[in-house]
Tab-separated table of C-alpha atoms in Angstrom:
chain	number	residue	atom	x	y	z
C	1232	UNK	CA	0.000	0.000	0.000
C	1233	UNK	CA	2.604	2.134	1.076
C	1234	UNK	CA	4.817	1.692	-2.418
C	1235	UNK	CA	1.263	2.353	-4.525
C	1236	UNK	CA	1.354	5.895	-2.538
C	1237	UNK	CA	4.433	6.823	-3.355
C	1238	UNK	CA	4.260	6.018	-6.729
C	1239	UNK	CA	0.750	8.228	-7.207
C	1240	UNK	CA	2.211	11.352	-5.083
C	1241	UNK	CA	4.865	13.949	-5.821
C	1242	UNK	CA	6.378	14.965	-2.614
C	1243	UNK	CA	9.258	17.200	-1.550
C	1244	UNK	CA	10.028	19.151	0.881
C	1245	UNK	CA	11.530	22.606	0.535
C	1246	UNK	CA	11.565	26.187	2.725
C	1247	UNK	CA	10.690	24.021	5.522
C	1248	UNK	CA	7.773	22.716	3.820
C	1249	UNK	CA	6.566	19.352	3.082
C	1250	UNK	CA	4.146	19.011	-0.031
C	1251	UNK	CA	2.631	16.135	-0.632
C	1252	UNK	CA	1.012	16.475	-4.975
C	1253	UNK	CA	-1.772	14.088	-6.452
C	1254	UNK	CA	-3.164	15.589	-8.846
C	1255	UNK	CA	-5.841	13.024	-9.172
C	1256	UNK	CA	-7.142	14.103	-6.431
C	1257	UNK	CA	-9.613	16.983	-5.810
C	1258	UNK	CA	-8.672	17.218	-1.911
C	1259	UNK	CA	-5.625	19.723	-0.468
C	1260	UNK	CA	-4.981	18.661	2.949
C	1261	UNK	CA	-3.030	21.562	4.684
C	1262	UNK	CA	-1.363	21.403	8.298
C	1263	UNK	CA	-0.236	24.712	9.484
C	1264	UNK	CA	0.752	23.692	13.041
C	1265	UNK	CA	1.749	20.151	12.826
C	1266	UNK	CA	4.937	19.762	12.092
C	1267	UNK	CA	7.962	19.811	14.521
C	1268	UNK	CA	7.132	20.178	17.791
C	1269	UNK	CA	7.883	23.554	19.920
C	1270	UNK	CA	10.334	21.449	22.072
C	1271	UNK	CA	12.123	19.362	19.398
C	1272	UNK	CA	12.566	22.668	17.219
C	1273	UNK	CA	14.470	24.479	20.316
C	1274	UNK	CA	17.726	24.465	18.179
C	1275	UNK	CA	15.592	27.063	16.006
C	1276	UNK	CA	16.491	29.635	18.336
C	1277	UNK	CA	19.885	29.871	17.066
C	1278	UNK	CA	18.760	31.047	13.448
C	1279	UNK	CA	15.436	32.533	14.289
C	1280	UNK	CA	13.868	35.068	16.751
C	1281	UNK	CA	10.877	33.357	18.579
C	1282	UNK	CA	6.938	34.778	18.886
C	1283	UNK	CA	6.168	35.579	21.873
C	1284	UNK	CA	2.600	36.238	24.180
C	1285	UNK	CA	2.364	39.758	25.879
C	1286	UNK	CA	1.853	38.977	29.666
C	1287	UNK	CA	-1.633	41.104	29.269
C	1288	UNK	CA	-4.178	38.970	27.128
C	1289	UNK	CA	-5.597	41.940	25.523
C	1290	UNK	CA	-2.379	42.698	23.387
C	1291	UNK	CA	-2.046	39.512	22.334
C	1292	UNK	CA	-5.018	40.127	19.719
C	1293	UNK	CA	-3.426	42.730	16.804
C	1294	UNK	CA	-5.916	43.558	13.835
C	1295	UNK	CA	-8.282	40.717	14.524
C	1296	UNK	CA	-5.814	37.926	14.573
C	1297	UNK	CA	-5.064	36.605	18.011
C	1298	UNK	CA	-1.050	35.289	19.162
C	1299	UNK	CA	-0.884	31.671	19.364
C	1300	UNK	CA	2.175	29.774	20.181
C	1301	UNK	CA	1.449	25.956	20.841
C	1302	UNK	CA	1.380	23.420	18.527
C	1303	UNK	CA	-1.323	21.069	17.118
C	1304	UNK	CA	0.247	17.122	19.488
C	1305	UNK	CA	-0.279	14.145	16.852
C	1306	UNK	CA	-2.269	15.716	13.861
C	1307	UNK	CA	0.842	14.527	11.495
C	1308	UNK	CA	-0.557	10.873	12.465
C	1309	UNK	CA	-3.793	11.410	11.778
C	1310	UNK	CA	-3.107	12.920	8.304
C	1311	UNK	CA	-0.907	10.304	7.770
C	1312	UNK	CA	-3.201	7.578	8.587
C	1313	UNK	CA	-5.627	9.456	5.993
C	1314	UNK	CA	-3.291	9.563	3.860
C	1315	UNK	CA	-2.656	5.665	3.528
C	1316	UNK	CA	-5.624	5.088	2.537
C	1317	UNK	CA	-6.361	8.273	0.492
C	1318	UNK	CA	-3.654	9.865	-1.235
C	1319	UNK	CA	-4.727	13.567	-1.638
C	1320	UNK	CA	-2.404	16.819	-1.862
C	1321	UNK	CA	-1.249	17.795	1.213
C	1322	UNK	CA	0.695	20.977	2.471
C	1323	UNK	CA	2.477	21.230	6.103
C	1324	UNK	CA	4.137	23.800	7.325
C	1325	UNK	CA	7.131	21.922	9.534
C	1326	UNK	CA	8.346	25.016	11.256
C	1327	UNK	CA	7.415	25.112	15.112
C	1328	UNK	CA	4.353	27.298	15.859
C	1329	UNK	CA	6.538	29.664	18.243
C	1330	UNK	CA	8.261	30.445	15.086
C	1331	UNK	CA	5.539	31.249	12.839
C	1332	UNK	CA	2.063	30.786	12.509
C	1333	UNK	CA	0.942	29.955	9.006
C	1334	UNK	CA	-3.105	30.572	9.926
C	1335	UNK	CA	-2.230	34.111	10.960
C	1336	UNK	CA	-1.898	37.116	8.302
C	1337	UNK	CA	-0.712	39.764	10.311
C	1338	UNK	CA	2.781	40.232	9.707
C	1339	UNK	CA	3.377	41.081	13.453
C	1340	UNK	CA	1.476	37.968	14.516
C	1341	UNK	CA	2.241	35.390	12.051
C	1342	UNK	CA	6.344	36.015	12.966
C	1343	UNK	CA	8.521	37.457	14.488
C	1344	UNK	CA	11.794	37.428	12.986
C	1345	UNK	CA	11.590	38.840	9.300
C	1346	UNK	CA	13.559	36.044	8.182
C	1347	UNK	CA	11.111	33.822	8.299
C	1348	UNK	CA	8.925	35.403	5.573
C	1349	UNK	CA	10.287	33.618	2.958
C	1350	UNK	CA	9.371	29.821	4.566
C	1351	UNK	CA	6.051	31.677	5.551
C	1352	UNK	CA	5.822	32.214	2.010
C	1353	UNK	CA	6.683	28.982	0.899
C	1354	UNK	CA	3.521	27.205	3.040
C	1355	UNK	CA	0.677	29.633	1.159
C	1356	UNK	CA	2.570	29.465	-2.343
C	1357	UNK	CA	2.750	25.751	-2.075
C	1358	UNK	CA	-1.207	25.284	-1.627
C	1359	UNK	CA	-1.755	27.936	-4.316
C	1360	UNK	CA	0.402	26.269	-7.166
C	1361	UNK	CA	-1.319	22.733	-5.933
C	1362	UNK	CA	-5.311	25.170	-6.095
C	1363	UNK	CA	-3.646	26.279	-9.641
C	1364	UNK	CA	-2.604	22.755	-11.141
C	1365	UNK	CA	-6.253	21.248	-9.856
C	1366	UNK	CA	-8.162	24.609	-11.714
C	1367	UNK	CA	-6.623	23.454	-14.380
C	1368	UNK	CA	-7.557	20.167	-14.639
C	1369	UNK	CA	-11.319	19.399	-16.496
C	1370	UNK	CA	-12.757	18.232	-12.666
C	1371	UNK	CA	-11.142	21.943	-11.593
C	1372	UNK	CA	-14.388	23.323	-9.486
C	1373	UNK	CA	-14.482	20.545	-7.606
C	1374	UNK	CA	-11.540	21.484	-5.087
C	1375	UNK	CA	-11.765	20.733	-1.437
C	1376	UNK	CA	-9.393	22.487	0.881
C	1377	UNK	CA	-9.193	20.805	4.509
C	1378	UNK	CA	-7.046	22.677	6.973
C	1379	UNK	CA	-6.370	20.512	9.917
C	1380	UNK	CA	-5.916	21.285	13.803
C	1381	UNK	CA	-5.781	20.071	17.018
C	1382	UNK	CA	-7.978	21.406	20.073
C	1383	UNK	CA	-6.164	21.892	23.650
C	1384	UNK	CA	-9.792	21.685	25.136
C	1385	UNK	CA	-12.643	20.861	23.969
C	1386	UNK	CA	-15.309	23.500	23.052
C	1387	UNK	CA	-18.073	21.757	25.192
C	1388	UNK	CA	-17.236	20.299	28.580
C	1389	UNK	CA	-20.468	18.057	28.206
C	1390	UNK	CA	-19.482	15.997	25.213
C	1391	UNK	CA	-15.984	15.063	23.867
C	1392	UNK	CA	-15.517	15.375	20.118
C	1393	UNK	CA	-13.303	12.788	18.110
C	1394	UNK	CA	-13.482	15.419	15.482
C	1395	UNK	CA	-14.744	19.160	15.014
C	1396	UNK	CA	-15.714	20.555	11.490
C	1397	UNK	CA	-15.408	24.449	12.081
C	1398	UNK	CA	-16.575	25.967	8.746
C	1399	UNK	CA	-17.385	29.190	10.061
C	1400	UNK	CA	-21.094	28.853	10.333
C	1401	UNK	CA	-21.236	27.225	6.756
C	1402	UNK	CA	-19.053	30.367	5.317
C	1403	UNK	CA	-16.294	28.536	4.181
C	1404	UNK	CA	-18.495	25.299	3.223
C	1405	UNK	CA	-20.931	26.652	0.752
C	1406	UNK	CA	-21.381	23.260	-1.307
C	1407	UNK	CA	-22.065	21.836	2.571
C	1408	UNK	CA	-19.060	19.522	1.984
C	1409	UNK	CA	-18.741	19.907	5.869
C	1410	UNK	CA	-22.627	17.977	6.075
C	1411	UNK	CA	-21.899	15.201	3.599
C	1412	UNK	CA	-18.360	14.597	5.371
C	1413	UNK	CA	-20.319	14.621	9.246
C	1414	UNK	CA	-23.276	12.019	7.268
C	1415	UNK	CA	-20.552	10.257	5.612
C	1416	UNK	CA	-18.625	9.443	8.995
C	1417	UNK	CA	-22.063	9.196	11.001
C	1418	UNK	CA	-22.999	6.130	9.092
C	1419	UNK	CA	-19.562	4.277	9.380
């Protein structure tokens, strides 16, 4: 299984990027805070300035976009178990989140150290040449885009959640791909 993969999937991994390409498939997997861990990325510090939180809350939200500076524990394996069975295009930014933040785009939030732009870069131009190879493909308007995270609580203390589809209230899901996927699961 592992060999068939290989054989369907570009990968390479550049800029501190890994990019998985399939062009057969319609699905971009992208994983902006999943890659090395805060702790095993420590020797970072010697090329890079880190993020950091302000001590007051308050000023840790600039233009909207709120600082952020732990990682997404053991979303890698769940991709990667997706990904054995389903070989789609996938996108992960391997840089620690204390670095950079690939969700964030504020400057000023997403890094600190200038430097970093260019790997920052790299993440957002590697899903757009994968969007641009699948537009031009016949099947084109049939891109889906799944950008995975991990929770550090869950958002109801009631119920625990093996998985959370956030689609801002159906905004970023207008063909309801975030229903079929829930009915889909559901019924397995």
């Amino acid at each position: 299984k592992k060999l068939k993969i290989m054989k369907e999937n570009k990968i390479k991994q550049e800029n501190f990027v890994l990019t998985v390409e399939n062009l057969n498939s319609p699905v971009i997997i992208t994983v902006p805070h999943g890659g090395i861990k805060n702790n095993a990325g420590s020797w970072l510090d010697l090329l890079f300035e880190k993020r950091v939180k302000n001590p007051y809350p308050l000023k840790n939200i600039i233009k909207g976009e709120k600082v952020v500076i732990g990682g997404d524990t053991n979303i890698m394996h769940i991709v990667a178990d997706i990904m054995k069975i389903y070989p789609a295009n996938l996108v992960v930014g391997l840089l620690p989140r204390e670095f950079v933040d690939y969700n964030r785009f504020v400057p000023k939030v997403a890094y600190a150290d200038k430097s970093i732009r260019k790997y920052y870069d790299a993440y957002h131009n590697s899903i757009k040449e994968i969007i641009t190879k699948l537009e031009s493909r016949e099947e084109g308007d049939g891109i889906k885009l799944l950008d995975f995270h991990g929770f550090g609580k869950q958002p109801s203390n009631a119920v625990e959640y093996d998985i959370i589809l956030g689609t801002n209230n159906g905004e970023s899901s207008p063909n309801n791909i975030n229903r079929t996927l829930y009915h889909c699961l559901k019924d397995d």
